[in-house]
Amino acid sequence: MKITADVPSPLTALDRPNSYIGRAVPRPNLARMTQGRAQYVSDVVLPRMAHVTFLRSPYAHARIVKIDKSAAEKARGVVAVVTGTELSEVITPWVGVLSHLKGIKSAPQHAIAVDRACWQGEAVCAVVARTRAEAEDACELIDIEYEELTPVTDPETALAPKTPVIHPELGDNLTFERTLDVGEVDKAFAESDAVVEATFLFGRHTGVTNEPRAIVADWNPGEQRLTVYQGTQAPHMMQNLFAKHLGLEEHQVRVLTKDVGGSFGIKVHTYADEMATVALSKLLKRPVKFVADRIESFVTDIHARDHRVKGKIGVKKDGTITAFEIDDLTGIGPYSVYPRTSGIEANQVVNLVGGPYQCPNYRARARVVFQNKNVMCQYRAVGHPIATGVTEGLVDLAAAKIGIDPAELRRKNLYPDDGYPATAASGLKFEKLSHHASLDKILSMMEYEALCAERDAKRKEGIYRGIGLASFIEVTNPSAAFYGVGGARISSQDGATVRLDATGAIFIHSGVTEQGQGAEAVLAQCVASSFGVPIERVRVVTGDTDNVPYGGGTWASRAAGIGGEAAWQAGKALRQNVLAAAASILQAQPEGLDIVNGIVVDKGTTRERITLDEVARICYFRPDTLPPGFQAELMATRHYVPRAWPFAFTNGIQASYLEVDTDTGFVKLLKHWCVEDCGTVINPQLVDEQIRGGIVQGLGGALFEHCLYDERGQMLNGNMADYLVPMAVEMPDIEIGHVVTPTADSELGAKGAGEAGTAGAPAAVMNAINDALRPLGAKPLTAMPFTPGVILRAIGKV
Amino acid sequence: MNAFCDISLTVNGERVNERVEARKSLVDFLREDLTLTGSHVGCEHGVCGACTVRVDGEIVRGCLMLAVQCDGASVETIEGVSDSGEIADLQEAFQQRNALQCGFCTPGMLLTAQALLRNGSVPSREDIREHISGNYCRCTGYHAIVDAVTAVAQARAGGRK
Ligand code: FES
Ligand code: FES
């Protein structure tokens, strides 16, 4: 194993002999993945397995008058044709609300639409056949009579009296509203030297995981058990939901998550078609497989980000920010998504606007409204790119207005690095952040002054380049404050079970899951270090509700900070157990022994006492030779959840350098930088690549990605050719730097790193584009994505 | 709709005689009939590159080609080039550089990269970016992939000298 980079560990607790913390250990699963030997759910095949295809509503809003399925039922290969009404005999509907989001409301959602379809793409009938192709053929033979209803598509008019109410029983189209008024906002604006207002628009976009959603459900009536192979980020959550809505006990359901071809938050939700697949398996008593095709992905994978935010900032001549005010409006489709709700993103925007800056005056309103489009919910860096876009956009506009360098304005207002703990105006509590160290670091990485000079020189040649900065904070390691307090059965704690095998190697079973982030490598690093074995001797098991400790899975950047800490603690506990066994064999004191590199040694020296395989051999096969009354415990479990702080806030800053072609409107990204403080860096390579991948998703949002709908609620670009995502040639090289401020809430001190890239990139690009266009007198661009047409219009070329 | 054809071809050097539906794509044939699941399906309309395989030495999109079109052809998939050792250095570089996260794009990406490097050239980072731009990677941000391909190109060139 070649370790490609090291970051010295900052904590003494981590200075164990042969520690892997801070080292770029390669992931254990890469060899099979590069050989085409991974197993994704889309690869799973079971005996007697049938395939389901869903006939989906062509209308955004329509009453289902009649379904004639007789021809389809006779088609070749067809096992069953099932309507929503028929399926509702097997599975109950659900409502996506949480009690801590006060007033949030939604309507019951069915696995397959009953009587009415509420978005284009909602499943209205299922065909199960021997092959997917046969199921698709039969779908074409189903005759459905619809009565088209008026669709509600524009969030701006969703609450108008003339607009139809999508769920009349709810009274109006308002899902959720939150307001906040802190400090003296009006007074602060009145006392400002300049007040800047802008309306920021964020396009609706979606995750586009390379592997579409996939599930194989296998109800076995013989053992009254349901086994589900699912590409999910939260196996235990899904186990609970399948059981609950199929009328089973949790122990009757096993969820297995093998390799997952991309998730990004898309695969942490409850999808009606996946619930339907599970119900169909129960109904038909055989395995049923559903793999979304790409069009289905576009019209049913959750969308995110569709926000209109009116923002306002006040600033004094000396650069002091006096107040922030926002009014956020977002449309979420016809249902709040279960069980995490579609109110979290807007809530997060209210929480995070103004986040990095010391400013006591803040007023916010967020309204979340229903509409007849695909559902919206949490996607990577929930709410962060919106909050950062608004905050950093306003900060740059203010800097331009009073004629101060944007870096300088940030330096003046960012929370001081020695001013923690601190409480933001929105109420967020920060344990310890490092905005100034991060700002200084990125300015030196990008050689800020030289870069500004280069930009200015190019301008004289008629080449329009811009520099954009974006500071941000990021919510990671969520405790029960995120979902648990709202009544959702989503575990915020996670566990790890560590076991010494009979040859002296280590097994670790963990509740967090692997979707490519490298969670399994991080778990192995933690246990190898705290227990004391070479990492090659650690085998990691995740993604199986029958065989791993109950936990939350991998989302909100919790795998390393929560799953890793549990693994670290479990490794320590097992070390104590094994040392007790070794001591009893050696007739020594456990305190005088340690485990280094897989060998029990005298503590503090490298004098070898006994190998682990010998300890295991004696304990497992010759316990008769151990002293009477001594029982070796060669397995240990530990759980962890942050307690002192509800979240580990991380911080960072990004910078974009780009060139705008004023003839074509194309933006060429020249270089991108990010400095992130995610606390203890367990594996520098994995952290850097998480950030890079996240940045590119953020760049996609800024420049390309947009789910386009017409006024009738039809998605216009539901394919990869028309929905643009970043390709290699459009992307810049990305330089990553770190500031390390460990959280004191855990021994490892690791915070999350998965959202940082996506959180800051769009704002950095927006500010860079506006910087580039400012000499042309263009009105600042604040509506993403910044396509060539948008840019040409801004500079008056079209 | 139900026309079947008999085809015979070699897949990863093995002789294969199968009866396939005329409408079946090459990648579905490989994945479903031959259970070679290393080739992936991301879009089924020729955009993402996850289905990239080699037919008679050239990389193609397995979703845009029909299995019947491969009658008499030689098809190579990620499983074949892995077992032959042809791209062992690329695979090693991808692992060392963490040039994959979920790994779903990786088989197609590796075959595409190998097509670029096969003539022994040392392409620039821009050339590499251009060449792999038919292959989506949603996870990595591409930087690590470009690093890995660059490293292999240089090593291969160095190794020849
Ligand atoms: S599956 Fe063939 S290019 Fe996407
Ligand atoms: S590694 Fe996930 S798509 Fe490339």
PDB file of N, CA and C and ligand atoms in Angstrom, chain B residues 41-44 46-49 51 61 63, ligand 1:
ATOM      1  N   VAL B  41     -24.828   1.200 -17.443  1.00  0.00           N
ATOM      2  CA  VAL B  41     -25.812   1.958 -18.205  1.00  0.00           C
ATOM      3  C   VAL B  41     -26.167   3.199 -17.400  1.00  0.00           C
ATOM      4  N   GLY B  42     -25.825   4.353 -17.948  1.00  0.00           N
ATOM      5  CA  GLY B  42     -26.128   5.588 -17.233  1.00  0.00           C
ATOM      6  C   GLY B  42     -27.258   6.360 -17.877  1.00  0.00           C
ATOM      7  N   CYS B  43     -27.348   6.321 -19.209  1.00  0.00           N
ATOM      8  CA  CYS B  43     -28.340   7.174 -19.867  1.00  0.00           C
ATOM      9  C   CYS B  43     -29.090   6.485 -20.992  1.00  0.00           C
ATOM     10  N   GLU B  44     -28.485   5.488 -21.590  1.00  0.00           N
ATOM     11  CA  GLU B  44     -29.103   4.789 -22.726  1.00  0.00           C
ATOM     12  C   GLU B  44     -29.369   5.697 -23.908  1.00  0.00           C
ATOM     13  N   GLY B  46     -26.504   7.615 -25.278  1.00  0.00           N
ATOM     14  CA  GLY B  46     -25.248   7.990 -25.919  1.00  0.00           C
ATOM     15  C   GLY B  46     -24.537   9.201 -25.354  1.00  0.00           C
ATOM     16  N   VAL B  47     -24.912   9.652 -24.170  1.00  0.00           N
ATOM     17  CA  VAL B  47     -24.322  10.884 -23.655  1.00  0.00           C
ATOM     18  C   VAL B  47     -23.285  10.638 -22.557  1.00  0.00           C
ATOM     19  N   CYS B  48     -23.506   9.640 -21.702  1.00  0.00           N
ATOM     20  CA  CYS B  48     -22.714   9.580 -20.466  1.00  0.00           C
ATOM     21  C   CYS B  48     -21.429   8.770 -20.584  1.00  0.00           C
ATOM     22  N   GLY B  49     -21.363   7.836 -21.502  1.00  0.00           N
ATOM     23  CA  GLY B  49     -20.135   7.065 -21.677  1.00  0.00           C
ATOM     24  C   GLY B  49     -19.938   5.913 -20.707  1.00  0.00           C
ATOM     25  N   CYS B  51     -21.258   3.153 -20.705  1.00  0.00           N
ATOM     26  CA  CYS B  51     -21.417   1.872 -21.400  1.00  0.00           C
ATOM     27  C   CYS B  51     -20.276   1.601 -22.375  1.00  0.00           C
ATOM     28  N   ARG B  61     -20.103   3.238 -27.866  1.00  0.00           N
ATOM     29  CA  ARG B  61     -21.110   3.309 -26.802  1.00  0.00           C
ATOM     30  C   ARG B  61     -21.992   2.073 -26.914  1.00  0.00           C
ATOM     31  N   CYS B  63     -24.640   1.404 -25.637  1.00  0.00           N
ATOM     32  CA  CYS B  63     -26.087   1.637 -25.675  1.00  0.00           C
ATOM     33  C   CYS B  63     -26.556   2.093 -27.036  1.00  0.00           C
TER      34      CYS B  63
HETATM   35  S1  FES C   1     -25.408   4.501 -21.292  1.00  0.00           S
HETATM   36 FE1  FES C   1     -24.460   4.643 -23.205  1.00  0.00          FE
HETATM   37  S2  FES C   1     -23.700   6.637 -23.244  1.00  0.00           S
HETATM   38 FE2  FES C   1     -24.853   6.578 -21.421  1.00  0.00          FE
END
